[in-house]
């Protein structure tokens, strides 16, 4: 079945620096790739998503890139702020709502 | 528009009991999915419902079951509870199940098994 690997598991950056989180998926039929941010004790919150017919998508300080050939996608956060500190999850799905999640990346942004 | 609502927020049960969790999707959303979140296993897909039909099921034992009603509200049931069932159970809803619509999560039900 589908498997999603996510790296790194923890990431510490200085405020204002950029952060990059990478995910690799196993099923080439995957065509939807959302990213969720989960703060401590809160629900996962969708922050950006990308479909397989698009190579890159940007929303203010957040961008996602997709390389279908290599079967990996990445989240890029620029000009990080302390409020960006959270656990970030990537996920993949094939035409349905069955999301296969990565193991999460704990991002810490130090002031 | 109200978000995804899950009840109850917290639940304490003992081994061998059964439990029912409820999820009300965002108004107009017809697809509901359930996930289990634990520190060790992360976020794992349980099942997905659309138009009262189960579309997908994850790799969980038959003790985990669910259903969806005509108003799109969903329930999941866990029978013969085990210590390992302690987890945060999250429900997510989307407009439909066929076109990769964004899924939005509820706050979850935290289930503790004693």
PDB file of N, CA and C in Angstrom, chain B residues 33-69:
ATOM      1  N   UNK B  33     -14.217  11.279   7.098  1.00  0.00           N
ATOM      2  CA  UNK B  33     -13.166  10.288   7.311  1.00  0.00           C
ATOM      3  C   UNK B  33     -12.756  10.311   8.778  1.00  0.00           C
ATOM      4  N   UNK B  34     -12.271   9.183   9.252  1.00  0.00           N
ATOM      5  CA  UNK B  34     -11.819   9.054  10.627  1.00  0.00           C
ATOM      6  C   UNK B  34     -10.350   8.650  10.650  1.00  0.00           C
ATOM      7  N   UNK B  35      -9.631   9.214  11.622  1.00  0.00           N
ATOM      8  CA  UNK B  35      -8.215   8.915  11.790  1.00  0.00           C
ATOM      9  C   UNK B  35      -7.923   8.687  13.272  1.00  0.00           C
ATOM     10  N   UNK B  36      -6.935   7.835  13.520  1.00  0.00           N
ATOM     11  CA  UNK B  36      -6.449   7.623  14.874  1.00  0.00           C
ATOM     12  C   UNK B  36      -5.075   8.269  14.978  1.00  0.00           C
ATOM     13  N   UNK B  37      -4.855   9.054  16.032  1.00  0.00           N
ATOM     14  CA  UNK B  37      -3.554   9.671  16.225  1.00  0.00           C
ATOM     15  C   UNK B  37      -2.954   9.227  17.556  1.00  0.00           C
ATOM     16  N   UNK B  38      -1.784   8.626  17.490  1.00  0.00           N
ATOM     17  CA  UNK B  38      -1.040   8.221  18.674  1.00  0.00           C
ATOM     18  C   UNK B  38       0.399   8.675  18.533  1.00  0.00           C
ATOM     19  N   UNK B  39       1.109   8.858  19.661  1.00  0.00           N
ATOM     20  CA  UNK B  39       2.518   9.274  19.578  1.00  0.00           C
ATOM     21  C   UNK B  39       3.382   8.262  18.829  1.00  0.00           C
ATOM     22  N   UNK B  40       3.062   6.988  18.967  1.00  0.00           N
ATOM     23  CA  UNK B  40       3.891   5.967  18.348  1.00  0.00           C
ATOM     24  C   UNK B  40       3.600   5.721  16.879  1.00  0.00           C
ATOM     25  N   UNK B  41       2.343   5.743  16.506  1.00  0.00           N
ATOM     26  CA  UNK B  41       1.947   5.403  15.134  1.00  0.00           C
ATOM     27  C   UNK B  41       1.571   6.611  14.285  1.00  0.00           C
ATOM     28  N   UNK B  42       1.495   7.789  14.890  1.00  0.00           N
ATOM     29  CA  UNK B  42       1.148   8.972  14.119  1.00  0.00           C
ATOM     30  C   UNK B  42      -0.325   8.991  13.741  1.00  0.00           C
ATOM     31  N   UNK B  43      -0.596   9.561  12.574  1.00  0.00           N
ATOM     32  CA  UNK B  43      -1.974   9.681  12.078  1.00  0.00           C
ATOM     33  C   UNK B  43      -2.260   8.522  11.131  1.00  0.00           C
ATOM     34  N   UNK B  44      -3.236   7.699  11.510  1.00  0.00           N
ATOM     35  CA  UNK B  44      -3.561   6.535  10.694  1.00  0.00           C
ATOM     36  C   UNK B  44      -5.021   6.568  10.272  1.00  0.00           C
ATOM     37  N   UNK B  45      -5.254   6.274   9.014  1.00  0.00           N
ATOM     38  CA  UNK B  45      -6.589   6.281   8.429  1.00  0.00           C
ATOM     39  C   UNK B  45      -7.396   5.096   8.944  1.00  0.00           C
ATOM     40  N   UNK B  46      -8.615   5.386   9.393  1.00  0.00           N
ATOM     41  CA  UNK B  46      -9.529   4.334   9.861  1.00  0.00           C
ATOM     42  C   UNK B  46     -10.528   3.971   8.777  1.00  0.00           C
ATOM     43  N   UNK B  47     -11.386   4.894   8.417  1.00  0.00           N
ATOM     44  CA  UNK B  47     -12.347   4.678   7.337  1.00  0.00           C
ATOM     45  C   UNK B  47     -12.874   5.995   6.800  1.00  0.00           C
ATOM     46  N   UNK B  48     -13.533   5.867   5.646  1.00  0.00           N
ATOM     47  CA  UNK B  48     -14.058   7.002   4.916  1.00  0.00           C
ATOM     48  C   UNK B  48     -15.489   6.689   4.499  1.00  0.00           C
ATOM     49  N   UNK B  49     -16.393   7.651   4.712  1.00  0.00           N
ATOM     50  CA  UNK B  49     -17.783   7.477   4.355  1.00  0.00           C
ATOM     51  C   UNK B  49     -18.246   8.576   3.428  1.00  0.00           C
ATOM     52  N   UNK B  50     -19.048   8.190   2.485  1.00  0.00           N
ATOM     53  CA  UNK B  50     -19.653   9.134   1.544  1.00  0.00           C
ATOM     54  C   UNK B  50     -21.023   8.608   1.179  1.00  0.00           C
ATOM     55  N   UNK B  51     -22.028   9.469   1.283  1.00  0.00           N
ATOM     56  CA  UNK B  51     -23.409   9.073   0.997  1.00  0.00           C
ATOM     57  C   UNK B  51     -23.788   7.781   1.701  1.00  0.00           C
ATOM     58  N   UNK B  52     -23.464   7.725   2.966  1.00  0.00           N
ATOM     59  CA  UNK B  52     -23.842   6.608   3.855  1.00  0.00           C
ATOM     60  C   UNK B  52     -23.139   5.300   3.507  1.00  0.00           C
ATOM     61  N   UNK B  53     -22.151   5.354   2.623  1.00  0.00           N
ATOM     62  CA  UNK B  53     -21.440   4.144   2.203  1.00  0.00           C
ATOM     63  C   UNK B  53     -19.967   4.250   2.589  1.00  0.00           C
ATOM     64  N   UNK B  54     -19.429   3.146   3.084  1.00  0.00           N
ATOM     65  CA  UNK B  54     -18.007   3.136   3.404  1.00  0.00           C
ATOM     66  C   UNK B  54     -17.216   2.993   2.117  1.00  0.00           C
ATOM     67  N   UNK B  55     -16.375   3.972   1.810  1.00  0.00           N
ATOM     68  CA  UNK B  55     -15.604   3.941   0.556  1.00  0.00           C
ATOM     69  C   UNK B  55     -14.250   3.285   0.740  1.00  0.00           C
ATOM     70  N   UNK B  56     -13.665   3.481   1.894  1.00  0.00           N
ATOM     71  CA  UNK B  56     -12.333   2.938   2.146  1.00  0.00           C
ATOM     72  C   UNK B  56     -12.233   2.541   3.599  1.00  0.00           C
ATOM     73  N   UNK B  57     -11.379   1.567   3.860  1.00  0.00           N
ATOM     74  CA  UNK B  57     -11.152   1.156   5.229  1.00  0.00           C
ATOM     75  C   UNK B  57      -9.656   0.979   5.425  1.00  0.00           C
ATOM     76  N   UNK B  58      -9.148   1.398   6.568  1.00  0.00           N
ATOM     77  CA  UNK B  58      -7.733   1.234   6.870  1.00  0.00           C
ATOM     78  C   UNK B  58      -7.466  -0.126   7.490  1.00  0.00           C
ATOM     79  N   UNK B  59      -6.229  -0.315   7.915  1.00  0.00           N
ATOM     80  CA  UNK B  59      -5.805  -1.604   8.463  1.00  0.00           C
ATOM     81  C   UNK B  59      -6.038  -1.693   9.970  1.00  0.00           C
ATOM     82  N   UNK B  60      -7.270  -1.690  10.349  1.00  0.00           N
ATOM     83  CA  UNK B  60      -7.648  -1.817  11.750  1.00  0.00           C
ATOM     84  C   UNK B  60      -8.532  -3.048  11.904  1.00  0.00           C
ATOM     85  N   UNK B  61      -8.515  -3.654  13.103  1.00  0.00           N
ATOM     86  CA  UNK B  61      -9.341  -4.854  13.311  1.00  0.00           C
ATOM     87  C   UNK B  61     -10.832  -4.548  13.225  1.00  0.00           C
ATOM     88  N   UNK B  62     -11.610  -5.609  13.094  1.00  0.00           N
ATOM     89  CA  UNK B  62     -13.053  -5.466  12.947  1.00  0.00           C
ATOM     90  C   UNK B  62     -13.736  -4.839  14.147  1.00  0.00           C
ATOM     91  N   UNK B  63     -13.007  -4.720  15.264  1.00  0.00           N
ATOM     92  CA  UNK B  63     -13.592  -4.060  16.445  1.00  0.00           C
ATOM     93  C   UNK B  63     -13.899  -2.581  16.171  1.00  0.00           C
ATOM     94  N   UNK B  64     -13.246  -2.043  15.150  1.00  0.00           N
ATOM     95  CA  UNK B  64     -13.469  -0.652  14.751  1.00  0.00           C
ATOM     96  C   UNK B  64     -14.497  -0.632  13.624  1.00  0.00           C
ATOM     97  N   UNK B  65     -15.572   0.076  13.837  1.00  0.00           N
ATOM     98  CA  UNK B  65     -16.594   0.165  12.808  1.00  0.00           C
ATOM     99  C   UNK B  65     -17.158   1.580  12.781  1.00  0.00           C
ATOM    100  N   UNK B  66     -17.868   1.867  11.729  1.00  0.00           N
ATOM    101  CA  UNK B  66     -18.450   3.201  11.627  1.00  0.00           C
ATOM    102  C   UNK B  66     -19.700   3.184  10.791  1.00  0.00           C
ATOM    103  N   UNK B  67     -20.332   4.331  10.741  1.00  0.00           N
ATOM    104  CA  UNK B  67     -21.479   4.485   9.860  1.00  0.00           C
ATOM    105  C   UNK B  67     -21.715   5.965   9.604  1.00  0.00           C
ATOM    106  N   UNK B  68     -22.475   6.228   8.566  1.00  0.00           N
ATOM    107  CA  UNK B  68     -22.825   7.605   8.244  1.00  0.00           C
ATOM    108  C   UNK B  68     -24.327   7.683   8.032  1.00  0.00           C
ATOM    109  N   UNK B  69     -24.901   8.750   8.502  1.00  0.00           N
ATOM    110  CA  UNK B  69     -26.339   8.943   8.408  1.00  0.00           C
ATOM    111  C   UNK B  69     -26.694   9.813   7.196  1.00  0.00           C
TER     112      UNK B  69
END
